[in-house]
mmCIF file of C-alpha atoms and ligand atoms in Angstrom:
data_model
loop_
_atom_site.group_PDB
_atom_site.id
_atom_site.type_symbol
_atom_site.label_atom_id
_atom_site.label_comp_id
_atom_site.label_asym_id
_atom_site.label_seq_id
_atom_site.Cartn_x
_atom_site.Cartn_y
_atom_site.Cartn_z
ATOM 1 C CA MET A 131 18.131 11.599 -67.934
ATOM 2 C CA GLU A 132 17.305 8.733 -65.544
ATOM 3 C CA ARG A 133 18.875 8.861 -62.083
ATOM 4 C CA THR A 134 19.280 6.542 -59.138
ATOM 5 C CA LEU A 135 20.392 6.680 -55.528
ATOM 6 C CA VAL A 136 23.459 4.656 -54.584
ATOM 7 C CA LEU A 137 24.682 4.179 -51.023
ATOM 8 C CA ILE A 138 28.057 2.758 -50.106
ATOM 9 C CA LYS A 139 27.111 1.277 -46.741
ATOM 10 C CA PRO A 140 29.085 1.424 -43.445
ATOM 11 C CA ASP A 141 30.670 -2.042 -43.829
ATOM 12 C CA ALA A 142 32.291 -0.984 -47.120
ATOM 13 C CA ILE A 143 33.412 2.391 -45.728
ATOM 14 C CA GLU A 144 34.931 0.644 -42.671
ATOM 15 C CA ARG A 145 36.785 -1.760 -44.958
ATOM 16 C CA LYS A 146 38.204 1.155 -47.031
ATOM 17 C CA LEU A 147 36.409 -0.015 -50.167
ATOM 18 C CA MET A 148 34.831 3.357 -50.991
ATOM 19 C CA GLY A 149 37.306 4.417 -53.677
ATOM 20 C CA GLU A 150 37.312 1.039 -55.343
ATOM 21 C CA ILE A 151 33.509 0.922 -55.440
ATOM 22 C CA ILE A 152 33.183 4.481 -56.797
ATOM 23 C CA SER A 153 35.670 3.525 -59.530
ATOM 24 C CA ILE A 154 33.445 0.659 -60.627
ATOM 25 C CA TYR A 155 30.578 3.049 -61.417
ATOM 26 C CA GLU A 156 32.951 5.598 -62.997
ATOM 27 C CA ASN A 157 34.636 2.940 -65.122
ATOM 28 C CA LYS A 158 31.199 2.127 -66.537
ATOM 29 C CA ASP A 159 31.127 5.779 -67.705
ATOM 30 C CA LEU A 160 28.204 6.617 -65.427
ATOM 31 C CA ASN A 161 27.909 10.214 -64.244
ATOM 32 C CA ILE A 162 27.977 10.928 -60.498
ATOM 33 C CA SER A 163 26.049 14.197 -60.206
ATOM 34 C CA GLU A 164 26.024 14.458 -56.382
ATOM 35 C CA ILE A 165 28.118 12.766 -53.710
ATOM 36 C CA LYS A 166 28.446 13.132 -49.950
ATOM 37 C CA LEU A 167 29.637 11.297 -46.873
ATOM 38 C CA LEU A 168 27.353 11.378 -43.836
ATOM 39 C CA LYS A 169 26.286 9.428 -40.779
ATOM 40 C CA PRO A 170 22.546 8.982 -41.285
ATOM 41 C CA SER A 171 20.066 9.533 -38.461
ATOM 42 C CA VAL A 172 17.755 6.704 -37.402
ATOM 43 C CA GLU A 173 14.863 8.762 -38.801
ATOM 44 C CA MET A 174 16.475 8.964 -42.261
ATOM 45 C CA ALA A 175 17.289 5.262 -42.228
ATOM 46 C CA GLU A 176 13.730 4.331 -41.239
ATOM 47 C CA LYS A 177 12.334 6.494 -44.044
ATOM 48 C CA HIS A 178 14.754 4.994 -46.549
ATOM 49 C CA TYR A 179 13.904 1.392 -45.576
ATOM 50 C CA TYR A 180 10.188 2.040 -44.867
ATOM 51 C CA GLU A 181 9.118 -0.876 -47.104
ATOM 52 C CA HIS A 182 10.882 -3.281 -44.718
ATOM 53 C CA LYS A 183 9.400 -1.890 -41.483
ATOM 54 C CA ASP A 184 7.500 -5.091 -40.684
ATOM 55 C CA LYS A 185 10.367 -7.475 -41.522
ATOM 56 C CA PRO A 186 12.028 -9.363 -38.643
ATOM 57 C CA PHE A 187 15.419 -7.870 -39.609
ATOM 58 C CA PHE A 188 14.262 -4.210 -39.642
ATOM 59 C CA GLN A 189 15.908 -3.132 -36.344
ATOM 60 C CA GLU A 190 19.152 -4.901 -37.287
ATOM 61 C CA LEU A 191 19.071 -3.172 -40.690
ATOM 62 C CA ILE A 192 18.570 0.287 -39.147
ATOM 63 C CA ALA A 193 21.394 -0.336 -36.625
ATOM 64 C CA TYR A 194 23.687 -1.411 -39.480
ATOM 65 C CA ILE A 195 23.032 1.508 -41.798
ATOM 66 C CA THR A 196 23.328 4.115 -38.990
ATOM 67 C CA ARG A 197 26.433 2.727 -37.255
ATOM 68 C CA GLY A 198 28.895 4.751 -39.302
ATOM 69 C CA LYS A 199 29.319 6.902 -42.357
ATOM 70 C CA VAL A 200 27.566 6.187 -45.638
ATOM 71 C CA CYS A 201 28.608 7.558 -49.033
ATOM 72 C CA ALA A 202 25.434 8.730 -50.811
ATOM 73 C CA MET A 203 25.499 9.389 -54.548
ATOM 74 C CA ILE A 204 23.107 10.366 -57.286
ATOM 75 C CA ILE A 205 24.163 8.542 -60.445
ATOM 76 C CA GLU A 206 22.736 9.471 -63.839
ATOM 77 C CA GLY A 207 22.595 7.644 -67.145
ATOM 78 C CA GLU A 208 20.432 5.737 -69.562
ATOM 79 C CA ALA A 209 18.497 2.943 -67.800
ATOM 80 C CA VAL A 210 20.738 3.614 -64.787
ATOM 81 C CA VAL A 211 18.348 2.129 -62.195
ATOM 82 C CA GLU A 212 18.539 -1.337 -63.750
ATOM 83 C CA LEU A 213 22.205 -1.003 -64.658
ATOM 84 C CA VAL A 214 23.289 -0.127 -61.101
ATOM 85 C CA ARG A 215 21.258 -3.048 -59.695
ATOM 86 C CA LYS A 216 23.185 -5.298 -62.120
ATOM 87 C CA ILE A 217 26.552 -3.823 -61.141
ATOM 88 C CA ASN A 218 25.663 -4.211 -57.433
ATOM 89 C CA GLY A 219 24.550 -7.854 -57.765
ATOM 90 C CA ALA A 220 22.022 -9.969 -55.869
ATOM 91 C CA THR A 221 21.037 -8.988 -52.300
ATOM 92 C CA ASP A 222 22.539 -12.229 -51.008
ATOM 93 C CA PRO A 223 26.193 -12.146 -52.139
ATOM 94 C CA LYS A 224 26.368 -15.939 -52.059
ATOM 95 C CA LYS A 225 23.933 -15.861 -54.979
ATOM 96 C CA ALA A 226 25.502 -12.841 -56.664
ATOM 97 C CA ASP A 227 27.614 -13.099 -59.797
ATOM 98 C CA PRO A 228 31.302 -12.862 -58.755
ATOM 99 C CA ASN A 229 31.744 -9.931 -61.166
ATOM 100 C CA THR A 230 29.345 -7.753 -59.188
ATOM 101 C CA ILE A 231 30.210 -5.491 -56.231
ATOM 102 C CA ARG A 232 28.394 -7.740 -53.766
ATOM 103 C CA GLY A 233 29.735 -10.887 -55.399
ATOM 104 C CA LYS A 234 33.279 -9.558 -55.236
ATOM 105 C CA PHE A 235 33.462 -7.868 -51.826
ATOM 106 C CA THR A 236 31.223 -9.664 -49.333
ATOM 107 C CA LEU A 237 29.571 -12.905 -48.280
ATOM 108 C CA SER A 238 26.954 -11.372 -46.001
ATOM 109 C CA LYS A 239 23.363 -10.731 -47.065
ATOM 110 C CA GLU A 240 22.951 -8.445 -44.029
ATOM 111 C CA GLU A 241 26.080 -6.370 -44.741
ATOM 112 C CA ASN A 242 26.303 -6.242 -48.492
ATOM 113 C CA CYS A 243 28.306 -3.050 -49.205
ATOM 114 C CA VAL A 244 25.930 -1.114 -51.469
ATOM 115 C CA HIS A 245 22.377 0.027 -52.113
ATOM 116 C CA GLY A 246 20.789 0.894 -55.449
ATOM 117 C CA SER A 247 17.187 2.086 -55.886
ATOM 118 C CA ASP A 248 14.858 -0.614 -57.252
ATOM 119 C CA SER A 249 12.769 1.630 -59.573
ATOM 120 C CA LYS A 250 12.626 5.181 -60.933
ATOM 121 C CA GLU A 251 9.897 5.980 -58.385
ATOM 122 C CA SER A 252 11.992 4.618 -55.492
ATOM 123 C CA ALA A 253 14.981 6.608 -56.772
ATOM 124 C CA GLU A 254 13.085 9.912 -56.655
ATOM 125 C CA ARG A 255 11.648 9.100 -53.208
ATOM 126 C CA GLU A 256 15.080 8.112 -51.825
ATOM 127 C CA ILE A 257 16.935 11.080 -53.382
ATOM 128 C CA LYS A 258 14.633 13.410 -51.399
ATOM 129 C CA ILE A 259 15.708 11.685 -48.165
ATOM 130 C CA TRP A 260 19.452 11.853 -48.820
ATOM 131 C CA PHE A 261 19.722 15.100 -50.857
ATOM 132 C CA SER A 262 17.103 17.554 -49.618
HETATM 133 P P1 IDP B 1525 18.337 -4.791 -51.903
HETATM 134 O O1 IDP B 1525 19.326 -3.981 -51.081
HETATM 135 O O2 IDP B 1525 19.035 -5.733 -52.837
HETATM 136 O O3 IDP B 1525 17.299 -3.938 -52.583
HETATM 137 P P2 IDP B 1525 16.273 -5.577 -49.992
HETATM 138 O O4 IDP B 1525 15.523 -6.854 -50.022
HETATM 139 O O5 IDP B 1525 15.527 -4.324 -50.372
HETATM 140 O O6 IDP B 1525 17.582 -5.768 -50.883
HETATM 141 O O7 IDP B 1525 16.843 -5.436 -48.520
HETATM 142 C C1 IDP B 1525 17.408 -4.212 -48.083
HETATM 143 C C2 IDP B 1525 18.652 -4.515 -47.267
HETATM 144 O O8 IDP B 1525 18.277 -5.176 -46.061
HETATM 145 C C3 IDP B 1525 19.645 -5.483 -47.919
HETATM 146 O O9 IDP B 1525 20.492 -4.859 -48.856
HETATM 147 C C4 IDP B 1525 20.415 -5.990 -46.704
HETATM 148 O O10 IDP B 1525 21.374 -5.045 -46.244
HETATM 149 C C5 IDP B 1525 19.290 -6.113 -45.686
HETATM 150 N N1 IDP B 1525 18.680 -7.444 -45.686
HETATM 151 C C6 IDP B 1525 17.984 -8.048 -46.676
HETATM 152 N N2 IDP B 1525 17.558 -9.267 -46.314
HETATM 153 C C7 IDP B 1525 17.983 -9.447 -45.031
HETATM 154 C C8 IDP B 1525 17.840 -10.517 -44.081
HETATM 155 O O11 IDP B 1525 17.226 -11.560 -44.340
HETATM 156 N N3 IDP B 1525 18.426 -10.315 -42.875
HETATM 157 C C9 IDP B 1525 19.092 -9.166 -42.545
HETATM 158 N N4 IDP B 1525 19.266 -8.144 -43.421
HETATM 159 C C10 IDP B 1525 18.711 -8.281 -44.642
HETATM 160 MG MG1 MG B 1526 15.657 -2.903 -51.861
#
């Protein structure tokens, strides 16, 4: 069974959107096999976002993702990596379909509520960081 890593990011936790967002994945009949709430360390965040280490927004991104609690989940299902990316919507919520999580809940491309792995390989790499 394919699996992916989903993070509900600090902006969504702060805004009390966690339950509503979890329901969106559950209503799609996806299976949440692991779930936990934690405040990530800078080291974890840097590992998770390693691919962006040379981007101008890297420090801002690390500060954002470590400023409060994150809800980390492993979600399983057929073609779940692609499906979760669709449910989450485009990185920039202004370009996201309004029926997606990002399209519905935020206007900020910096603080966009959720993360979903971008490939099966990324999912396995990221799951090791958050569930080891
Ligand atoms: P993704 O989350 O849709 O996979 P990525 O391009 O991998 O998007 O970017 C990772 C995260 O970095 C985004 O979800 C967002 O929180 C943040 N981010 C992306 N682009 C920018 C930017 O231009 N400025 C600041 N933060 C950004
Ligand atoms: Mg990404």
